[in-house]
Amino acid sequence: MKTTVALAADAADEVNNVARRSLVLAGGGMRVAWQAGVLKALYEGGLRFQHGDGTSGGTMNLGMLLSGLTPDEMCERWRSLDVKDFVSLLPMRDYLKGFSAKAMGDADGIVEKVFPHLGIDPARIRMAEGMAGSFNVCNFTRKTNEAVPHTEIDLDLLVAGISLPVFMPPVRRGDTEYLDSVWIKDANVIEAVKRGAEEVWLVWCIGNTPRYRDGAFNQYVHMIEISAAGKLNEELDWVRELNERIARGDSPYGQTKQITLHVVKPEKPLPLDPDFYLGRIDSATLVDRGYADAMRYLGARSPQGVALTPEATQMQDAGVGIAFRETMAGHFALGAGDPKAGAALGKTSNIQLAMHASIDVEDIEAFIADPQHVSGLSGHIDFPPLGLNIPASHGVFALFMPGDEPGLRWMVYELGFQHGGKDYYLAGKKEVRVASPLAMWSATTTLYTRLHEGRDASGPVVGAGVLSLGVSALMSLASTFHATNAPSIGKSMGAVGKFIGFFTRSLVSTYLLRR
């Protein structure tokens, strides 16, 4: 029985001369949950592919696709995955070997928990039709990369594809040992092109900024970045030279037009695996960010793609900042224009809306200096009349933004999203105004919210309600609060102190000094 692949191209594409597309899923450790959000956006954007290639962590998402999961199902499985299932310890006797131990852990957790939860099924992968797949593994014995066709994949090779040296042991098959191929390449663009791709869609989440960081772990990560980006840059040079040949009428792999590269990547590097494992970021947030990053690229993309240069995967460096996650929920009703009236109607019909927001203040000093105190916001929305886990394409957060009357400041939470082919914008404000200190708790935890049609708050209001932050949600928020991009403990503590100081001064000014 064949496996249907959601992102597979239609057979009619060949007849209609639609460009042959290849989806290249690069690695990124456990953080490749981000790619599931990207794939959801690509699917909604109508993109389909004749071929998919995966390396390192990207093989997991390729395996999910070729096992027959839809992008929505992929997002849900990543959201509900317990990241600690990735970790599986070796027998104690292996650790007694000290530096002679083969690895820090084994693959038992991945085989017994992660793969089944993610729906990765080697048998179904082998039966996939409509989109050919290739899974990259490192043949350590020969020091070569092997792109294994999906029709030949098995469990051992899937494990080998994510067996990163130091962290997991190699997989032995006969006299050959296999490993994660990231040290040779992290994105096999050449494989895509040799299969006839005229559009290569590279989904890239390995960090790539100019800054070199101190510390052994950061430098281990830099080695991966150097290997991954360095090999990719060589392959882009190869594609550029091939395009010159195609222009002269010499097309060895059958392309009839220039090969175009599209790159979906984070604006700034994603948090590393330890942050994911320690709960500083979760898979739901990664999925949401992937969706937003892809929607941003789709909205601005050029038909010519991106230049075939090292800048293709470069990201912006971020200053020292802070991040936290916040969930607010409350009664909400479509058709209401006033938040309080919407809350009353929502209570009568027992309909609630939940906003799951991830706040990322990328530079705490710039944030405080900004008179509007504005930063980015990603997240998703649960609202049964429209759906659950609806990811936002863009968002805004502001803390103590000056209001439109003296003594009023706003905490702003806004998320734009799509449903049923239409744009919506959820705009909420907490009203912090001069009053008795007894009003402080209610003011800072109550979000008066309106739902607008369109991509911003200028559109007509189609719903309203009141969301709130409960005590348990506040405790959850506090557990996720942390500094980001800090090169040392001192810098981390300094960023946290600056944010808390700004927050405290603003409350004191409003409720004690009353100005």
XYZ file of C-alpha atoms in Angstrom:
515
model
C 0.000 0.000 0.000
C 1.532 3.329 -1.045
C 2.137 6.245 1.323
C 0.661 9.606 0.292
C 3.025 12.553 0.810
C 1.320 15.873 1.579
C 3.930 18.081 -0.103
C 4.327 15.874 -3.197
C 4.042 17.532 -6.591
C 1.102 16.749 -8.829
C 1.821 14.649 -11.892
C 0.253 17.405 -13.998
C 3.103 19.751 -13.027
C 5.368 17.972 -15.501
C 2.831 18.407 -18.306
C 2.269 22.082 -17.438
C 6.012 22.780 -17.339
C 5.977 23.812 -13.665
C 9.523 24.183 -12.329
C 10.818 21.032 -10.713
C 11.263 21.739 -7.028
C 13.397 20.069 -4.400
C 12.945 20.530 -0.648
C 16.259 20.427 1.223
C 15.923 20.034 4.992
C 19.199 20.838 6.723
C 20.058 19.824 10.274
C 19.804 21.728 13.523
C 19.676 19.240 16.379
C 16.486 18.887 18.370
C 15.544 22.409 17.256
C 14.306 21.091 13.903
C 10.795 21.325 15.372
C 11.153 24.794 13.794
C 11.086 23.137 10.352
C 7.610 21.722 10.955
C 6.237 25.267 11.173
C 8.080 26.131 7.967
C 6.551 23.147 6.162
C 3.065 24.156 7.296
C 3.567 27.603 5.769
C 4.984 26.169 2.520
C 2.043 23.777 2.273
C -0.471 26.585 2.835
C 1.411 28.615 0.223
C 0.708 25.929 -2.377
C 4.316 24.778 -2.809
C 4.795 21.162 -3.845
C 7.964 19.177 -4.483
C 9.195 16.318 -6.634
C 12.090 15.553 -4.300
C 12.983 15.983 -0.639
C 16.432 15.648 0.926
C 17.326 15.492 4.607
C 20.545 15.682 6.588
C 21.131 15.324 10.335
C 18.042 16.539 12.243
C 16.345 17.355 8.952
C 16.018 13.626 8.274
C 13.413 13.414 11.035
C 11.098 15.880 9.304
C 11.701 14.248 5.937
C 10.917 10.902 7.566
C 7.669 12.285 8.983
C 6.628 13.643 5.581
C 7.428 10.407 3.761
C 5.641 8.425 6.494
C 2.457 10.171 5.347
C 2.012 12.889 7.989
C 0.536 16.231 6.964
C 2.320 19.427 8.070
C -0.448 20.051 10.629
C 0.084 16.569 12.070
C 3.837 17.152 12.119
C 3.402 20.389 14.071
C 1.114 18.712 16.595
C 3.486 15.777 17.142
C 6.424 18.112 17.693
C 4.395 20.241 20.099
C 3.472 17.217 22.209
C 6.926 15.569 22.166
C 8.769 15.290 25.478
C 12.212 16.570 24.539
C 13.775 14.534 27.337
C 12.931 11.404 25.347
C 15.928 12.206 23.147
C 18.259 11.414 26.035
C 19.165 7.789 26.726
C 22.122 6.874 28.909
C 24.677 4.157 28.311
C 25.264 1.394 30.876
C 27.231 2.693 33.866
C 30.277 0.585 32.963
C 30.734 2.665 29.798
C 31.007 5.886 31.802
C 33.709 4.328 33.974
C 35.909 4.418 30.869
C 36.064 8.215 31.191
C 37.368 9.843 28.013
C 37.498 6.414 26.380
C 33.695 6.097 26.396
C 32.198 5.721 22.927
C 29.601 8.452 23.421
C 27.570 10.346 26.002
C 24.428 8.320 25.297
C 22.767 5.827 22.960
C 19.823 5.752 20.560
C 17.343 3.792 22.703
C 15.229 6.829 23.573
C 15.051 7.896 19.938
C 14.149 4.433 18.656
C 11.676 3.545 21.401
C 10.053 6.947 22.046
C 10.965 9.795 19.685
C 10.520 8.068 16.325
C 7.205 6.411 17.294
C 5.847 9.666 18.734
C 6.836 11.599 15.613
C 5.253 8.942 13.428
C 8.488 8.030 11.644
C 7.932 4.601 10.092
C 10.695 3.155 7.845
C 8.284 0.768 6.118
C 5.912 3.594 5.194
C 8.840 5.739 4.053
C 9.915 3.022 1.632
C 6.391 2.947 0.159
C 6.131 6.718 -0.333
C 5.107 7.868 -3.789
C 4.832 11.250 -5.479
C 7.953 12.716 -3.884
C 11.314 10.965 -4.042
C 13.436 11.215 -0.901
C 17.130 11.025 -0.082
C 18.569 10.610 3.421
C 22.192 11.626 3.970
C 24.494 9.568 6.194
C 28.239 9.669 6.725
C 30.047 6.479 5.755
C 32.758 6.853 8.375
C 34.730 3.911 7.042
C 35.165 5.574 3.650
C 34.775 9.203 4.908
C 32.063 9.861 2.328
C 28.501 11.127 2.311
C 25.866 8.697 1.060
C 22.465 9.943 -0.099
C 20.283 6.897 0.588
C 17.107 6.713 -1.563
C 13.945 6.582 0.496
C 13.126 3.195 -1.045
C 16.216 1.748 0.689
C 15.967 3.422 4.085
C 15.696 1.406 7.289
C 15.751 2.049 11.022
C 19.528 1.675 11.358
C 20.193 4.268 8.675
C 17.644 6.677 10.160
C 19.436 6.432 13.506
C 22.841 6.800 11.838
C 21.654 9.991 10.154
C 21.310 11.735 13.536
C 24.165 10.019 15.416
C 26.309 13.059 16.110
C 29.853 12.204 17.296
C 30.426 12.592 21.060
C 26.686 12.481 21.770
C 25.778 9.139 20.128
C 27.814 6.135 18.939
C 28.095 5.183 15.265
C 25.818 2.572 13.740
C 27.644 -0.518 12.454
C 26.459 -2.434 9.393
C 28.856 -5.256 8.589
C 32.331 -3.736 8.443
C 31.047 -0.191 7.923
C 30.197 2.425 10.533
C 27.718 5.221 9.827
C 27.258 8.604 11.493
C 25.495 11.938 11.169
C 26.744 13.554 7.957
C 26.802 17.141 9.289
C 30.613 17.265 9.379
C 30.709 16.536 5.627
C 27.616 18.487 4.610
C 24.388 19.625 6.213
C 22.410 20.344 3.053
C 22.792 18.258 -0.083
C 21.993 20.807 -2.764
C 24.020 18.861 -5.318
C 21.789 15.796 -4.882
C 18.733 17.976 -5.533
C 20.235 19.492 -8.669
C 21.411 16.137 -10.044
C 17.820 14.952 -9.722
C 16.745 17.768 -12.052
C 15.616 20.444 -9.577
C 15.145 23.906 -11.063
C 14.026 25.415 -7.747
C 15.825 24.397 -4.569
C 14.020 25.327 -1.352
C 16.562 25.149 1.456
C 15.180 25.118 5.021
C 18.160 26.137 7.149
C 18.337 26.481 10.932
C 22.046 26.100 11.741
C 23.305 29.357 13.253
C 25.315 31.588 10.949
C 26.524 34.930 12.300
C 29.953 36.618 12.123
C 30.501 36.530 15.898
C 32.874 33.947 17.396
C 31.911 32.963 20.942
C 33.999 31.852 23.882
C 33.559 28.517 25.656
C 34.066 24.878 24.681
C 30.405 24.166 23.905
C 30.005 27.282 21.748
C 33.150 26.374 19.866
C 31.930 22.808 19.279
C 28.828 24.398 17.775
C 31.032 26.717 15.694
C 32.837 23.691 14.265
C 29.506 22.319 13.082
C 28.583 25.712 11.657
C 31.908 25.976 9.806
C 31.549 22.499 8.313
C 27.883 22.931 7.395
C 28.036 26.444 5.963
C 31.459 25.942 4.408
C 30.349 22.919 2.377
C 27.086 24.611 1.432
C 29.010 27.609 0.108
C 31.090 25.278 -2.072
C 27.914 23.708 -3.424
C 26.432 27.135 -4.180
C 29.579 27.961 -6.158
C 29.028 24.711 -8.089
C 25.394 25.676 -8.821
C 26.461 29.115 -9.998
C 28.966 27.572 -12.422
C 26.302 25.099 -13.563
C 23.931 28.004 -14.281
C 26.593 29.496 -16.536
C 26.734 26.206 -18.435
C 22.950 26.059 -18.717
C 22.973 29.588 -20.154
C 25.346 28.331 -22.861
C 23.016 25.435 -23.682
C 25.004 22.813 -21.763
C 22.618 21.189 -19.240
C 24.039 17.888 -17.919
C 21.115 17.239 -15.511
C 18.221 18.212 -17.770
C 17.319 21.679 -16.471
C 15.757 23.937 -19.105
C 16.101 27.093 -17.031
C 18.447 28.618 -14.462
C 18.493 26.936 -11.042
C 16.914 29.178 -8.407
C 17.659 28.994 -4.681
C 15.125 29.929 -2.014
C 16.243 29.937 1.631
C 13.919 29.931 4.630
C 15.906 30.677 7.794
C 15.438 32.352 11.189
C 16.156 36.077 11.310
C 18.447 35.404 14.263
C 19.983 32.088 15.409
C 17.655 29.724 17.237
C 18.458 28.782 20.836
C 20.735 25.760 21.121
C 19.671 22.271 22.205
C 20.521 22.791 25.919
C 18.019 25.683 26.032
C 15.398 23.389 24.512
C 16.204 20.582 26.937
C 16.126 22.940 29.963
C 12.772 24.425 28.981
C 14.000 27.904 28.055
C 12.293 27.337 24.732
C 9.787 24.644 23.815
C 8.809 22.887 20.622
C 5.537 24.813 20.323
C 7.496 28.070 20.258
C 9.909 26.665 17.677
C 6.998 25.564 15.472
C 5.423 29.021 15.766
C 8.696 30.749 14.883
C 9.253 28.478 11.899
C 5.809 29.321 10.567
C 6.390 33.058 11.041
C 9.844 32.921 9.424
C 8.469 31.077 6.395
C 5.510 33.429 6.045
C 7.895 36.375 6.138
C 10.003 34.861 3.359
C 6.985 33.893 1.240
C 5.569 37.388 1.535
C 8.763 39.056 0.325
C 10.341 36.456 -1.951
C 11.633 37.260 -5.392
C 11.047 34.906 -8.354
C 14.841 34.980 -8.754
C 15.322 33.598 -5.235
C 18.435 34.558 -3.295
C 21.989 35.056 -4.491
C 24.196 31.967 -4.603
C 26.671 33.434 -2.114
C 27.698 32.795 1.523
C 25.195 35.466 2.572
C 22.333 33.103 1.597
C 22.191 31.577 5.086
C 23.632 34.398 7.182
C 21.546 35.698 10.078
C 21.496 38.856 12.126
C 23.414 38.777 15.378
C 21.397 39.700 18.447
C 22.336 41.676 21.512
C 21.904 40.395 25.042
C 18.188 40.129 25.715
C 15.531 38.316 27.681
C 12.762 35.903 26.709
C 9.713 34.357 28.332
C 6.467 32.606 27.419
C 3.053 33.771 28.517
C -0.404 32.238 28.121
C -3.540 34.316 28.608
C -7.069 32.993 28.216
C -10.607 34.193 28.672
C -14.125 34.333 27.283
C -14.431 35.693 23.773
C -17.179 36.086 21.173
C -17.339 36.688 17.443
C -19.596 39.577 16.470
C -18.766 41.608 19.579
C -16.951 44.933 19.323
C -16.335 45.713 22.981
C -14.066 43.401 25.026
C -16.281 43.365 28.122
C -19.424 42.693 26.083
C -17.567 39.962 24.183
C -16.449 38.378 27.444
C -20.046 38.305 28.690
C -21.283 36.707 25.462
C -18.411 34.228 25.498
C -19.211 33.282 29.068
C -22.841 32.625 28.158
C -21.822 30.319 25.312
C -18.792 28.959 27.215
C -16.341 29.888 24.435
C -12.804 30.870 25.345
C -9.808 32.140 23.415
C -6.228 31.425 24.517
C -3.214 33.381 23.319
C 0.091 31.522 23.679
C 2.741 34.216 23.336
C 6.511 33.913 23.160
C 8.224 37.213 23.900
C 11.783 37.668 22.712
C 13.405 40.982 23.635
C 16.508 40.665 21.502
C 18.444 43.633 22.952
C 17.445 44.690 26.449
C 19.321 47.999 26.352
C 17.745 49.037 23.048
C 14.333 47.902 24.316
C 14.516 50.080 27.430
C 15.886 53.056 25.472
C 13.050 52.838 22.932
C 10.285 55.259 24.038
C 7.667 52.740 22.851
C 9.467 49.704 24.380
C 8.502 47.497 21.426
C 9.766 44.018 20.653
C 8.826 40.955 18.629
C 6.161 38.420 19.502
C 5.455 34.963 18.141
C 2.868 32.437 19.208
C -0.344 30.647 18.417
C -4.033 30.912 19.222
C -6.637 28.438 20.428
C -10.189 29.533 19.596
C -12.627 26.676 18.842
C -14.796 28.622 16.353
C -11.694 29.108 14.166
C -9.430 26.262 15.258
C -6.698 25.181 17.644
C -2.954 25.802 17.437
C -3.344 28.531 14.810
C 0.197 29.911 14.372
C 0.827 33.626 14.006
C 2.562 35.011 10.934
C 3.705 38.173 12.759
C 3.305 39.891 16.095
C 4.127 42.848 18.338
C 4.871 43.153 22.042
C 5.222 46.439 23.923
C 5.762 46.987 27.627
C 4.533 50.204 29.249
C 4.006 51.952 25.935
C 2.767 55.536 26.539
C -1.021 55.659 26.216
C -3.283 58.282 24.677
C -3.977 60.077 27.954
C -1.839 61.235 30.910
C -0.998 58.538 33.434
C -1.862 55.664 31.084
C 0.569 53.032 29.827
C -0.167 49.978 27.742
C 1.160 46.438 27.662
C 0.535 45.407 24.073
C 0.165 41.842 22.724
C -0.726 41.508 19.038
C -0.684 38.489 16.713
C -1.580 38.288 13.030
C -2.763 34.975 11.588
C -4.687 33.407 8.723
C -7.811 31.284 8.759
C -9.832 30.068 5.814
C -7.718 32.106 3.409
C -8.386 35.372 5.276
C -6.084 37.530 7.391
C -6.945 38.294 11.011
C -5.241 40.379 13.667
C -5.705 39.809 17.394
C -4.859 43.022 19.254
C -4.814 43.134 23.047
C -3.884 45.793 25.594
C -3.377 45.738 29.336
C -4.284 49.183 30.662
C -1.836 50.314 33.358
C -3.023 53.673 34.650
C -2.474 55.853 37.714
C -4.527 54.306 40.501
C -4.367 52.697 43.927
C -1.672 50.006 44.345
C -4.572 47.590 44.914
C -5.412 47.898 41.213
C -1.948 46.802 40.091
C -2.570 43.049 39.912
C -5.771 43.329 37.891
C -4.287 45.895 35.508
C -1.145 43.917 34.729
C -2.937 40.595 34.210
C -6.056 41.631 32.238
C -5.839 41.901 28.450
C -8.672 43.704 26.664
C -8.687 42.101 23.243
C -10.234 42.707 19.822
C -10.076 40.556 16.692
C -9.742 42.519 13.447
C -10.021 41.473 9.839
C -6.809 42.207 7.929
C -3.118 42.248 8.776
C -3.224 44.956 11.470
C -5.476 46.713 13.962
C -6.849 49.136 11.362
C -9.280 46.528 10.005
C -12.902 46.125 11.116
C -13.497 44.465 14.487
C -15.125 41.028 14.183
C -14.794 39.778 17.751
C -13.777 40.773 21.259
C -13.175 39.472 24.761
C -11.104 39.724 27.911
C -8.092 37.466 28.508
C -6.292 37.126 31.805
C -3.111 35.738 33.315
C -3.874 33.488 36.265
C -1.593 32.659 39.172
C -0.578 29.284 37.751
C 0.082 30.852 34.333
C 2.183 33.538 36.022
C 4.258 30.856 37.738
C 4.718 29.118 34.389
C 5.815 32.421 32.885
C 8.387 32.920 35.627
C 9.833 29.452 35.022
C 10.545 30.341 31.376
C 12.062 33.785 32.033
C 15.750 33.878 31.091
C 18.472 35.935 29.448
C 19.337 35.258 25.816
C 22.537 35.571 23.824
C 24.544 36.300 26.991
C 28.249 35.359 26.729
C 28.664 34.967 30.507
C 26.725 34.498 33.738
C 27.453 38.112 34.629
C 25.949 39.387 31.370
C 22.976 37.089 31.863
C 22.309 38.383 35.367
C 22.790 41.930 34.131
C 20.130 41.517 31.420
C 17.642 40.028 33.881
C 18.373 42.809 36.363
C 17.820 45.524 33.742
C 14.460 44.093 32.728
C 13.249 43.652 36.312
C 14.500 47.134 37.169
C 12.630 48.681 34.242
C 9.464 46.757 35.097
C 9.629 47.705 38.778
C 10.363 51.403 38.131
C 7.402 51.612 35.772
C 5.026 50.137 38.365
C 6.384 52.346 41.134
C 5.982 55.410 38.918
C 2.366 54.505 38.143
C 1.030 53.188 41.439
C 3.165 54.846 44.115
C 4.473 58.073 42.610
C 1.303 58.314 40.488
C 2.759 59.893 37.392
